[in-house]
PDB file of C-alpha atoms in Angstrom:
ATOM      1  CA  UNK M   1      90.859 229.996 -17.660  1.00 53.00           C
ATOM      2  CA  UNK M   2      89.252 226.582 -17.919  1.00 82.00           C
ATOM      3  CA  UNK M   3      91.610 223.761 -16.970  1.00 89.00           C
ATOM      4  CA  UNK M   4      90.169 221.472 -19.657  1.00 93.00           C
ATOM      5  CA  UNK M   5      90.558 224.156 -22.306  1.00 94.00           C
ATOM      6  CA  UNK M   6      94.182 224.653 -21.251  1.00 94.00           C
ATOM      7  CA  UNK M   7      94.847 220.919 -21.491  1.00 95.00           C
ATOM      8  CA  UNK M   8      93.223 220.785 -24.933  1.00 95.00           C
ATOM      9  CA  UNK M   9      95.346 223.696 -26.143  1.00 95.00           C
ATOM     10  CA  UNK M  10      98.442 222.132 -24.577  1.00 96.00           C
ATOM     11  CA  UNK M  11      97.830 218.848 -26.374  1.00 96.00           C
ATOM     12  CA  UNK M  12      97.251 220.662 -29.649  1.00 97.00           C
ATOM     13  CA  UNK M  13     100.443 222.664 -29.169  1.00 97.00           C
ATOM     14  CA  UNK M  14     102.441 219.545 -28.300  1.00 98.00           C
ATOM     15  CA  UNK M  15     101.162 217.719 -31.386  1.00 98.00           C
ATOM     16  CA  UNK M  16     101.896 220.723 -33.620  1.00 97.00           C
ATOM     17  CA  UNK M  17     105.418 220.935 -32.176  1.00 98.00           C
ATOM     18  CA  UNK M  18     105.999 217.237 -32.810  1.00 98.00           C
ATOM     19  CA  UNK M  19     104.689 217.704 -36.378  1.00 98.00           C
ATOM     20  CA  UNK M  20     107.283 220.449 -36.823  1.00 98.00           C
ATOM     21  CA  UNK M  21     110.060 218.180 -35.567  1.00 98.00           C
ATOM     22  CA  UNK M  22     109.001 215.428 -37.962  1.00 98.00           C
ATOM     23  CA  UNK M  23     108.717 217.868 -40.863  1.00 98.00           C
ATOM     24  CA  UNK M  24     112.261 219.122 -40.238  1.00 98.00           C
ATOM     25  CA  UNK M  25     113.600 215.566 -40.059  1.00 98.00           C
ATOM     26  CA  UNK M  26     111.788 214.637 -43.269  1.00 98.00           C
ATOM     27  CA  UNK M  27     113.238 217.695 -44.984  1.00 98.00           C
ATOM     28  CA  UNK M  28     116.734 216.805 -43.775  1.00 98.00           C
ATOM     29  CA  UNK M  29     116.390 213.250 -45.083  1.00 98.00           C
ATOM     30  CA  UNK M  30     114.952 214.456 -48.406  1.00 98.00           C
ATOM     31  CA  UNK M  31     117.889 216.822 -48.909  1.00 98.00           C
ATOM     32  CA  UNK M  32     120.332 214.043 -48.086  1.00 97.00           C
ATOM     33  CA  UNK M  33     118.610 211.650 -50.505  1.00 96.00           C
ATOM     34  CA  UNK M  34     118.612 214.283 -53.222  1.00 95.00           C
ATOM     35  CA  UNK M  35     122.320 214.856 -52.675  1.00 94.00           C
ATOM     36  CA  UNK M  36     122.958 211.125 -52.819  1.00 92.00           C
ATOM     37  CA  UNK M  37     120.989 210.818 -56.094  1.00 89.00           C
ATOM     38  CA  UNK M  38     123.120 213.552 -57.643  1.00 89.00           C
ATOM     39  CA  UNK M  39     126.300 211.860 -56.450  1.00 85.00           C
ATOM     40  CA  UNK M  40     125.028 208.491 -57.652  1.00 82.00           C
ATOM     41  CA  UNK M  41     124.743 209.785 -61.213  1.00 84.00           C
ATOM     42  CA  UNK M  42     128.506 210.162 -61.330  1.00 82.00           C
ATOM     43  CA  UNK M  43     129.376 206.770 -59.850  1.00 79.00           C
ATOM     44  CA  UNK M  44     130.389 203.914 -62.104  1.00 80.00           C
ATOM     45  CA  UNK M  45     128.360 200.874 -60.943  1.00 75.00           C
ATOM     46  CA  UNK M  46     131.419 198.707 -61.225  1.00 78.00           C
ATOM     47  CA  UNK M  47     133.383 200.781 -58.726  1.00 74.00           C
ATOM     48  CA  UNK M  48     133.973 199.043 -55.406  1.00 77.00           C
ATOM     49  CA  UNK M  49     132.211 201.657 -53.243  1.00 79.00           C
ATOM     50  CA  UNK M  50     129.056 201.732 -55.429  1.00 82.00           C
ATOM     51  CA  UNK M  51     127.438 198.913 -53.436  1.00 84.00           C
ATOM     52  CA  UNK M  52     128.230 200.674 -50.177  1.00 86.00           C
ATOM     53  CA  UNK M  53     126.705 203.856 -51.553  1.00 86.00           C
ATOM     54  CA  UNK M  54     123.517 202.091 -52.647  1.00 86.00           C
ATOM     55  CA  UNK M  55     123.257 200.439 -49.217  1.00 91.00           C
ATOM     56  CA  UNK M  56     123.590 203.841 -47.545  1.00 94.00           C
ATOM     57  CA  UNK M  57     120.873 205.247 -49.818  1.00 93.00           C
ATOM     58  CA  UNK M  58     118.600 202.298 -49.009  1.00 95.00           C
ATOM     59  CA  UNK M  59     119.108 202.822 -45.257  1.00 97.00           C
ATOM     60  CA  UNK M  60     118.271 206.518 -45.607  1.00 97.00           C
ATOM     61  CA  UNK M  61     115.121 205.699 -47.584  1.00 97.00           C
ATOM     62  CA  UNK M  62     114.060 203.304 -44.811  1.00 98.00           C
ATOM     63  CA  UNK M  63     114.559 206.064 -42.214  1.00 98.00           C
ATOM     64  CA  UNK M  64     112.487 208.405 -44.342  1.00 98.00           C
ATOM     65  CA  UNK M  65     109.682 205.838 -44.470  1.00 98.00           C
ATOM     66  CA  UNK M  66     109.727 205.582 -40.651  1.00 98.00           C
ATOM     67  CA  UNK M  67     109.379 209.367 -40.347  1.00 98.00           C
ATOM     68  CA  UNK M  68     106.562 209.442 -42.947  1.00 98.00           C
ATOM     69  CA  UNK M  69     104.723 206.668 -41.084  1.00 98.00           C
ATOM     70  CA  UNK M  70     105.018 208.553 -37.796  1.00 98.00           C
ATOM     71  CA  UNK M  71     103.717 211.711 -39.469  1.00 98.00           C
ATOM     72  CA  UNK M  72     100.707 209.785 -40.768  1.00 98.00           C
ATOM     73  CA  UNK M  73      99.997 208.438 -37.264  1.00 98.00           C
ATOM     74  CA  UNK M  74     100.294 211.926 -35.807  1.00 98.00           C
ATOM     75  CA  UNK M  75      98.074 213.420 -38.508  1.00 98.00           C
ATOM     76  CA  UNK M  76      95.411 210.800 -37.746  1.00 98.00           C
ATOM     77  CA  UNK M  77      95.033 212.492 -34.347  1.00 97.00           C
ATOM     78  CA  UNK M  78      96.020 216.057 -35.168  1.00 97.00           C
ATOM     79  CA  UNK M  79      93.788 216.671 -38.199  1.00 96.00           C
ATOM     80  CA  UNK M  80      90.488 215.802 -36.482  1.00 96.00           C
ATOM     81  CA  UNK M  81      91.511 217.981 -33.523  1.00 95.00           C
ATOM     82  CA  UNK M  82      92.216 220.902 -35.848  1.00 93.00           C
ATOM     83  CA  UNK M  83      88.730 220.452 -37.311  1.00 93.00           C
ATOM     84  CA  UNK M  84      87.074 220.993 -33.921  1.00 96.00           C
ATOM     85  CA  UNK M  85      89.218 223.875 -32.632  1.00 94.00           C
ATOM     86  CA  UNK M  86      86.686 226.549 -33.621  1.00 93.00           C
ATOM     87  CA  UNK M  87      83.826 224.579 -32.058  1.00 94.00           C
ATOM     88  CA  UNK M  88      85.789 224.193 -28.821  1.00 94.00           C
ATOM     89  CA  UNK M  89      86.711 227.896 -28.716  1.00 92.00           C
ATOM     90  CA  UNK M  90      83.085 228.911 -29.308  1.00 92.00           C
ATOM     91  CA  UNK M  91      81.798 226.506 -26.652  1.00 93.00           C
ATOM     92  CA  UNK M  92      84.398 227.659 -24.092  1.00 93.00           C
ATOM     93  CA  UNK M  93      83.555 231.342 -24.664  1.00 92.00           C
ATOM     94  CA  UNK M  94      79.841 230.620 -24.239  1.00 93.00           C
ATOM     95  CA  UNK M  95      80.467 228.595 -21.072  1.00 93.00           C
ATOM     96  CA  UNK M  96      82.661 231.356 -19.608  1.00 91.00           C
ATOM     97  CA  UNK M  97      79.822 233.850 -20.070  1.00 91.00           C
ATOM     98  CA  UNK M  98      77.420 231.554 -18.233  1.00 92.00           C
ATOM     99  CA  UNK M  99      79.968 230.889 -15.485  1.00 90.00           C
ATOM    100  CA  UNK M 100      80.569 234.622 -14.950  1.00 89.00           C
ATOM    101  CA  UNK M 101      76.821 235.202 -14.764  1.00 91.00           C
ATOM    102  CA  UNK M 102      76.449 232.388 -12.212  1.00 89.00           C
ATOM    103  CA  UNK M 103      79.324 233.779 -10.164  1.00 87.00           C
ATOM    104  CA  UNK M 104      77.652 237.178 -10.163  1.00 89.00           C
ATOM    105  CA  UNK M 105      74.016 236.078  -9.700  1.00 89.00           C
ATOM    106  CA  UNK M 106      74.629 233.335  -7.164  1.00 89.00           C
ATOM    107  CA  UNK M 107      77.625 234.986  -5.489  1.00 87.00           C
ATOM    108  CA  UNK M 108      79.755 231.908  -6.119  1.00 86.00           C
ATOM    109  CA  UNK M 109      83.101 232.461  -4.421  1.00 85.00           C
ATOM    110  CA  UNK M 110      84.253 228.874  -3.814  1.00 87.00           C
ATOM    111  CA  UNK M 111      86.558 227.052  -6.173  1.00 85.00           C
ATOM    112  CA  UNK M 112      86.160 223.395  -7.079  1.00 85.00           C
ATOM    113  CA  UNK M 113      89.321 222.584  -5.101  1.00 87.00           C
ATOM    114  CA  UNK M 114      87.833 224.231  -1.995  1.00 87.00           C
ATOM    115  CA  UNK M 115      84.616 222.250  -2.373  1.00 88.00           C
ATOM    116  CA  UNK M 116      86.440 218.946  -2.787  1.00 90.00           C
ATOM    117  CA  UNK M 117      88.855 219.699   0.091  1.00 89.00           C
ATOM    118  CA  UNK M 118      86.078 220.636   2.514  1.00 85.00           C
ATOM    119  CA  UNK M 119      83.954 217.598   1.657  1.00 76.00           C
ATOM    120  CA  UNK M 120      86.713 215.144   2.594  1.00 70.00           C
TER     121      UNK M 120
END
């Protein structure tokens, strides 16, 4: 397999995995915020722990914003890559056909590593 193709797929996989991690964290924060909103409905604003509760909610909302911002940064790279995946796969398949034909027609048995090693 082509080393560059493997690296491309590895990068894509790594970015998709990171997107999954961020999605899970966002979901966790959203559930926590939802729970806090429900609890907040039953709190009397004059109660002494109401301010503490609102502060905790504000902190959680700030964390959520950090996760959303990171997702947007990731998507700025991931989405364009997803758009070219089919083009890359098609180009790699075509190049592999040509490479196999060259190997057969020109009896190419050396690897790039062997060529570089022997030229030094």
